[in-house]
Amino acid sequence: MATRKKSLLKVIILGDSSVGKTSLMNQYVNKRFSNQYKATIGADFCTKEVVVDDRVVTMQIWDTAGQERFQSLGVAFYRGADCCVLVYDVTAPNSFKNLDSWRDEFLIQASPRDPEHFPFVVLGNKVDLDNRQVSTRRAQQWCQSKNDIPYYETSAKEGINVEMAFQTIAKNALQQEAEAEIYNEFPDQIRLNSDRNNRPGNADNCQC
Amino acid sequence: MWIEPKELLLLLPGLWTGEMFSKYFVLQKRRGHGESGGFGSMLVGTFDSVMSTKPAPYRILHQTPSSEISYEIAIATTQDEIVKDWEWLQVNLFNVLNEMESEEEVTNFTLCKIKSLFAQNNQDDPGESADFKVKTSTFKSIFKMPEEERLVNTYAATYVKNKIPRKGHLYISLNHICFHSYMLGQEIKRIIRFAELEDISRHGNIIYIKTTNNMQYNFTLIFDASEAHSLIEQLNKMAIQQLIQNPESPVVDHDTSRLTRLGAANTKNSKKPVLLRDLTARQKSEEFRVYFRLPQSEIIDGKIKANIYTPYSKRFNSGHILLSPNFLCFRSDVKDLVSVVIPMKTIKSVEKKDDGQQRYDNQIVIITSENVPFVFAQIIDREVLISKITDLLSRIHIPVSRERAKYDISWSKQTALMNTFKTNFSAEMQKKQEEKLARWDSHFRDFGRGIGMFRTTDVINLIVEGIPDKLRQEIWLIFSGAIHDKEMNPGLYEDLVEKAACIKDCFAHDEIDRDLPRSLPEHPAFQSPDGIAALRRVLQAYALRNPQVGYCQAMNIVTSVFLLFCDEENAFWMLASLCENLLPDYYKDKVVGAQIDQGVLNELVETHLSDLHEHLDQLGVIKMISISWFLTIFMSVISYESSLHILDCFFYEGAKIIFMIALQVIEWNRDKLRRCQDDGEAMLVLQKFLEGIHNPDYQVPPSTDKRKTERTQTQTVQTLIHEAYTKFGEELTQQRIEELRNKHRRLTMRQFDIDNEKTIVKAFVDNPYFERDELHMLLTIIREEKMALKSVQQQQKTHANMSEAPSFPQSPARAAPGDSSGARHEAYCVNYEVFHTLFNELTPWRKCTTVDIGEKLFRLTDKKSTGVLDFGQIIHALGLVCSSKYTEKLKLMFILHLPPLLSKSEVERARRPRPRNKDDAEEAIEAEDFFDDDPSESIEALPSPSDHNFDADDYALVSATQHMYNLAGISGHTFRDPLRTPNLSLNSNASSLPAQPTRASTFYVDLPSDLAAGGASHGTTNTRADAGLDEDRDIGLSQQGRHESIDTFSDISDLGAAKLTPPQPTAAEQLMLNVETISNFSQISDLVATTRMERADSNNTDTRSLGSLGYLLDQPDDSSSNRRLLPHMRKENFQLLWRSIIEILGCVQDEEMRRAYENMIEMGNSNIRKEPSVESFTQLNLGGSGDEQPDRNGNPTTSAAEPTSTTRLFIALEEELRQAALLSGSESISSGKPTPPSSSNASSDSYGWNISISQFIATVLSVPTIVKGFITRTNILEQIELLQKKRRKCLSTNY
């Protein structure tokens, strides 16, 4: 990971099962929508060249499985992510509620250097459908409360806002990448049982 | 117990001492056992330990005066047992023998009698030799194992530690490996749990073991090393599987009764212990089951050598017949040459046949219901086999399709979808299918058809080419074994479907519904409602059948393919067989089985493609890419037409084919992969390659799949399978995969633990008590203690018998699905027993023996009364006790000794300990009397809300005390610390932290009165009170509707957070500075006046909030709870509190302590005289509760109402202190003070006596000994390591 070129951006798409993660990725990368995607098992993967601030960068988009029992596999994918895209389905309130846990989970598993300012982007997908259940205001409020996460309402089917959302994603990821330049490896590899004996005595011990 | 009489020529009198004698018998006791110490017994002990035979400590010998020979006729491990045998001899033999004439006659008669006794006893107790029984009881006593733990076998072994070899014995029981050696006074014990093994290996005679604690052991076994090794592997496997199956109760309990073995495997000849034989049989049975794909209930029952006649080759093939309750199987000695599975129920006749051929005599012919004869020859035990088959046939239970009530069937079973949605084969494809069909037909003619076909390598060759569509259902069902399950459970599927249809609002069903259109969307069958409905029914039925799996994504993909070729019910049974047999644990939580197999694949890559391994490992590729390969058998990555062929092979080969294909795919892309710079690139390479795999034999018209046109074709699936077989087919055996799985099962589970631990530590790293590494250790020890056999069994016991001491209602609601962090933490929740053990082993307060502090602390902490503490609560409970925050610790002590935590009856008991054997009923009556006599003790009478702001007052008190001591010339430096204590916020729940920064925590004890009565009698009248208690508690709680309002803050955390300086440290510091310049009491009182809060009016409705069982509720919304009500303490409790403090300090009271004690007694007395409503109760405000507080800058609020009252109290206190000092000075000289808690007159004058927490803290803090004793921080790491060592070495714990 340390050797990775700066022009490579790693983007992770998270969200509940069937909110349209795969569709969004494919709409963005291949400009195509199909209702024939299989449920993603493990993870799927695409790359796309994007131009951000006159720079050409390669965007690696990792599309993950939404079902909860696959979450423990997440660690492998989250490593070294530059941006995390949280997707919910505007017709499924639960998928919106779960954004919290997806975000927490990502922060815990990926342990980015600066969790407070790690770039997230929230996408409310399927706005083309009629039976909308999560209001824009509610979503925006949530995003604001989480350090002003950029929020887009998209439709992978109609291609609404997808391009714009991913442009933001790329931009934010690039920013993160620049900041993280010095920071190559992930930090705390906690070694159990190692050198616990030569631990210095605790400072706030008895003063008598 | 009686044993088969054994001749003894050498009596070795030195080793034994005679205990009882008669004319012909002597009862002896082994030296080195029991009390009789001395060098001699030590030597014998060593001798016993070193020699492989470990004799029982007691025995009875038969000897005659003139004979040199003695006979050992009975042995026993306890004196009682042997005396019983001795008495039997006395009653039954002594007289008879005395009447006999010759000694020879005596001996013959005795031996005969004993033999018959022995035989008789052993009839009802099959197999276990007396010798082994002795070993078992030795094992239990050496390692203090509970009765339930069963010994499997022992091995003489040498354990090398620090280069010194220790000769002794390895005891292998169901859950532990133990080692014991006793050499010249040095005893060594080691206990290792099977579930904690990380590595097991064997080199020659040395078995190497590494545990998850990084402890390493080497045992050298001269004999049976390989047996011991495979036993260890097997038990470890069972332990880990149990862990996957049921993480809350990870104890292996082997039920032998499942194995009703019949004759063939001769039990008599084997000298091995029953359990060992049983485990070996189980292992064999497992292999057998997997090989023939039999249902899980099948257990091998016997194995006989035989030759089978194969008509297609017209010859006999050697091999073995294997019998299980429902099947007769044959397996050739030559691998994969031929095998046969004959279901018992199809057997029509079994006949002997002798056609005179010399070579193939002893034949039997089995004819099945399809009139197919199977001829077996050269069966040596032909009679046995026939009788056994007859026996099995007579027991066979053929499930009949029950007469099912006709539910309103709104569905009908879908037949194979390919019938409706026909594939439009081109003429060429059609021809290919026909050709294949013809070849299969001819194969059927030669080898038979159906379950009983001869399975040979020929069939593999046919399968590899792809099964024709029409035969897929038949062949898949047979080779997957699904057909057996189906036939054994007729009608089950329909039942499940109908039951599932009635379930509403089910999480799994929602998930299923979401995935239905995303299973095989490209196939027209799944674009139609029929296909979708069938898929839904199958998945829902399976989720109902196996709730542990429920629904896992990927199941939809495989099931949809099954549905294309099989009817709905068959598809269901194939799915069942996939989840339960073919891909074990794959679809469970965390897809654990698939993760294990990823580990296996990783290792296979390392062995077979070693040049590539390092690179791939670095990229982390295998972990990332292969999960979908395993979970969908490549169906989500390879095109449908191609993956069908892999699926065909899969049913024949099992998971092996997945590994083979995976290896082949990686190998083909070797060069490309090596050039990859990162994981994404590698993933792309493999993705492209897999997409390009095509199947020229099965081309569907291209229109059905748009994506296909883009694919660049890479390889045909036929080549892929063929190459995979050639390259890896030989080396990858089922056995090898099993071995690797065992290893990676361990590693994967371990990795889960590590990941889990890391995450939890991350979540709690901001706690005020423990460092990161301490948290890790704490988690480790919690896990270990939870898994310890004893605690698990205790738990099971309490489940079974709720009346057994402190019982708590079970946790009401488990974490909802989706709440992964909850589930993660759940693994580290502890129940009362575990907490108590941890408390006693790790904290310094274990020294307190009079009062069970651990129990109080648990109840205090467990405010929701769930019976379990989560990790956050544990941190705060143990953390505070181990910390150096002495003021908080003392406060906690005070609280722990308040009723109802320390109930009246407990106080009573502690004061005059009763003999244990007292009648329970009597005690109950006494307890009742107690309450009748003393109504003031009941809850209502106790606390009334009081009006002093704890913080301000407390500070003032402390400062004043300090000042006084300063005046008196005593160094006051110890007092500064509490004033400086930083105002850490230690909410246990980090996420709620920003939500309520200025939350007012209420130290508030609440319970309805009837409850507390229950609580008070708790412990005295165990059964009654406990039963009532739980009920009452629940009722009480629900009545008050407090369940919902309990928030997630832990009480202990409140206590810790609410330092003496709730508002902010600056105020306190300012205070302290002021204190130093204070020169007279009026200044102090001003200070007090300015800092104190507005007086809170008593709110009588709250008074009955009695506190009980540790409910310190936190209700920020409730206006009445804005103040903390902490009742004053009564004298009895105070005396116990004092005793506890002394016990914790572990020293004799010194002058100052005594003085402080007397001061407080005096203070309590003076409190009686005061107006109770004003001064006898104190309200504590431990946390910042808002507007009444001094503002952020530490400036006192001006609205100080009634400053006089505080001042008055304060001055009174000062006076008391002064007086007391004088008094005690004189008194201690005049009369030797009685030690406080024993005072007999306490109860008489205790009425109305009470002391507030402020008074207590202020006084106690003035005693340097106590402060010194409480300021010490306990190093939890050392304590944990100590405990681990104790556990490992089976050292007794003192507490």
mmCIF file of N, CA, C and O in Angstrom, chain B residues 21-48:
data_model
loop_
_atom_site.group_PDB
_atom_site.id
_atom_site.type_symbol
_atom_site.label_atom_id
_atom_site.label_comp_id
_atom_site.label_asym_id
_atom_site.label_seq_id
_atom_site.Cartn_x
_atom_site.Cartn_y
_atom_site.Cartn_z
ATOM 1 N N PHE B 21 -6.755 -55.873 58.873
ATOM 2 C CA PHE B 21 -6.269 -57.224 58.631
ATOM 3 C C PHE B 21 -7.320 -58.238 59.041
ATOM 4 O O PHE B 21 -8.085 -58.013 59.983
ATOM 5 N N SER B 22 -7.343 -59.338 58.344
ATOM 6 C CA SER B 22 -8.102 -60.488 58.824
ATOM 7 C C SER B 22 -7.266 -61.705 58.481
ATOM 8 O O SER B 22 -6.150 -61.574 57.980
ATOM 9 N N LYS B 23 -7.836 -62.841 58.701
ATOM 10 C CA LYS B 23 -7.045 -64.051 58.494
ATOM 11 C C LYS B 23 -6.577 -64.167 57.047
ATOM 12 O O LYS B 23 -5.440 -64.488 56.759
ATOM 13 N N TYR B 24 -7.495 -63.911 56.132
ATOM 14 C CA TYR B 24 -7.152 -64.121 54.731
ATOM 15 C C TYR B 24 -7.053 -62.822 53.919
ATOM 16 O O TYR B 24 -6.754 -62.867 52.732
ATOM 17 N N PHE B 25 -7.411 -61.737 54.550
ATOM 18 C CA PHE B 25 -7.430 -60.504 53.764
ATOM 19 C C PHE B 25 -6.661 -59.388 54.455
ATOM 20 O O PHE B 25 -6.520 -59.380 55.669
ATOM 21 N N VAL B 26 -6.202 -58.486 53.650
ATOM 22 C CA VAL B 26 -5.579 -57.299 54.204
ATOM 23 C C VAL B 26 -5.992 -56.077 53.366
ATOM 24 O O VAL B 26 -6.059 -56.140 52.136
ATOM 25 N N LEU B 27 -6.335 -55.021 54.062
ATOM 26 C CA LEU B 27 -6.694 -53.783 53.357
ATOM 27 C C LEU B 27 -5.501 -52.853 53.464
ATOM 28 O O LEU B 27 -5.016 -52.560 54.562
ATOM 29 N N GLN B 28 -5.013 -52.413 52.332
ATOM 30 C CA GLN B 28 -3.800 -51.599 52.336
ATOM 31 C C GLN B 28 -4.034 -50.228 51.743
ATOM 32 O O GLN B 28 -4.909 -50.020 50.915
ATOM 33 N N LYS B 29 -3.174 -49.341 52.206
ATOM 34 C CA LYS B 29 -3.244 -47.976 51.681
ATOM 35 C C LYS B 29 -1.888 -47.625 51.105
ATOM 36 O O LYS B 29 -0.841 -47.949 51.681
ATOM 37 N N ARG B 30 -1.912 -47.003 49.990
ATOM 38 C CA ARG B 30 -0.684 -46.616 49.324
ATOM 39 C C ARG B 30 -0.030 -45.474 50.078
ATOM 40 O O ARG B 30 -0.706 -44.522 50.480
ATOM 41 N N ARG B 31 1.261 -45.566 50.258
ATOM 42 C CA ARG B 31 1.935 -44.427 50.885
ATOM 43 C C ARG B 31 2.048 -43.294 49.866
ATOM 44 O O ARG B 31 2.025 -43.505 48.676
ATOM 45 N N GLY B 32 2.207 -42.129 50.399
ATOM 46 C CA GLY B 32 2.272 -40.993 49.476
ATOM 47 C C GLY B 32 0.925 -40.412 49.192
ATOM 48 O O GLY B 32 0.790 -39.420 48.509
ATOM 49 N N HIS B 33 -0.111 -41.060 49.738
ATOM 50 C CA HIS B 33 -1.443 -40.495 49.571
ATOM 51 C C HIS B 33 -1.910 -40.019 50.920
ATOM 52 O O HIS B 33 -1.651 -40.625 51.940
ATOM 53 N N GLY B 34 -2.597 -38.971 50.938
ATOM 54 C CA GLY B 34 -3.202 -38.497 52.175
ATOM 55 C C GLY B 34 -2.207 -37.843 53.095
ATOM 56 O O GLY B 34 -1.163 -37.357 52.681
ATOM 57 N N GLU B 35 -2.514 -37.897 54.365
ATOM 58 C CA GLU B 35 -1.819 -37.057 55.338
ATOM 59 C C GLU B 35 -0.391 -37.497 55.574
ATOM 60 O O GLU B 35 0.507 -36.672 55.709
ATOM 61 N N SER B 36 -0.191 -38.802 55.669
ATOM 62 C CA SER B 36 1.104 -39.267 56.142
ATOM 63 C C SER B 36 2.217 -38.769 55.245
ATOM 64 O O SER B 36 2.450 -39.265 54.163
ATOM 65 N N GLY B 37 2.876 -37.775 55.734
ATOM 66 C CA GLY B 37 3.908 -37.151 54.924
ATOM 67 C C GLY B 37 5.216 -37.917 55.002
ATOM 68 O O GLY B 37 5.241 -39.133 55.026
ATOM 69 N N GLY B 38 6.283 -37.193 54.985
ATOM 70 C CA GLY B 38 7.581 -37.828 55.157
ATOM 71 C C GLY B 38 8.247 -38.173 53.851
ATOM 72 O O GLY B 38 7.632 -38.142 52.786
ATOM 73 N N PHE B 39 9.466 -38.486 53.949
ATOM 74 C CA PHE B 39 10.262 -38.730 52.769
ATOM 75 C C PHE B 39 9.770 -39.955 52.022
ATOM 76 O O PHE B 39 9.671 -39.965 50.801
ATOM 77 N N GLY B 40 9.416 -40.964 52.810
ATOM 78 C CA GLY B 40 8.980 -42.215 52.208
ATOM 79 C C GLY B 40 7.815 -42.017 51.266
ATOM 80 O O GLY B 40 7.849 -42.448 50.105
ATOM 81 N N SER B 41 6.841 -41.295 51.737
ATOM 82 C CA SER B 41 5.651 -41.126 50.898
ATOM 83 C C SER B 41 5.953 -40.260 49.685
ATOM 84 O O SER B 41 5.384 -40.426 48.622
ATOM 85 N N MET B 42 6.873 -39.336 49.875
ATOM 86 C CA MET B 42 7.257 -38.506 48.738
ATOM 87 C C MET B 42 7.887 -39.368 47.651
ATOM 88 O O MET B 42 7.629 -39.212 46.465
ATOM 89 N N LEU B 43 8.698 -40.297 48.114
ATOM 90 C CA LEU B 43 9.379 -41.181 47.173
ATOM 91 C C LEU B 43 8.367 -42.034 46.423
ATOM 92 O O LEU B 43 8.449 -42.210 45.218
ATOM 93 N N VAL B 44 7.417 -42.537 47.180
ATOM 94 C CA VAL B 44 6.382 -43.364 46.551
ATOM 95 C C VAL B 44 5.601 -42.533 45.539
ATOM 96 O O VAL B 44 5.302 -42.980 44.440
ATOM 97 N N GLY B 45 5.332 -41.314 45.941
ATOM 98 C CA GLY B 45 4.624 -40.419 45.030
ATOM 99 C C GLY B 45 5.376 -40.266 43.725
ATOM 100 O O GLY B 45 4.816 -40.385 42.637
ATOM 101 N N THR B 46 6.662 -40.033 43.817
ATOM 102 C CA THR B 46 7.487 -39.900 42.625
ATOM 103 C C THR B 46 7.456 -41.169 41.799
ATOM 104 O O THR B 46 7.275 -41.151 40.593
ATOM 105 N N PHE B 47 7.602 -42.278 42.522
ATOM 106 C CA PHE B 47 7.605 -43.574 41.863
ATOM 107 C C PHE B 47 6.312 -43.774 41.082
ATOM 108 O O PHE B 47 6.318 -44.129 39.908
ATOM 109 N N ASP B 48 5.219 -43.489 41.740
ATOM 110 C CA ASP B 48 3.918 -43.646 41.086
ATOM 111 C C ASP B 48 3.788 -42.752 39.866
ATOM 112 O O ASP B 48 3.243 -43.126 38.846
#
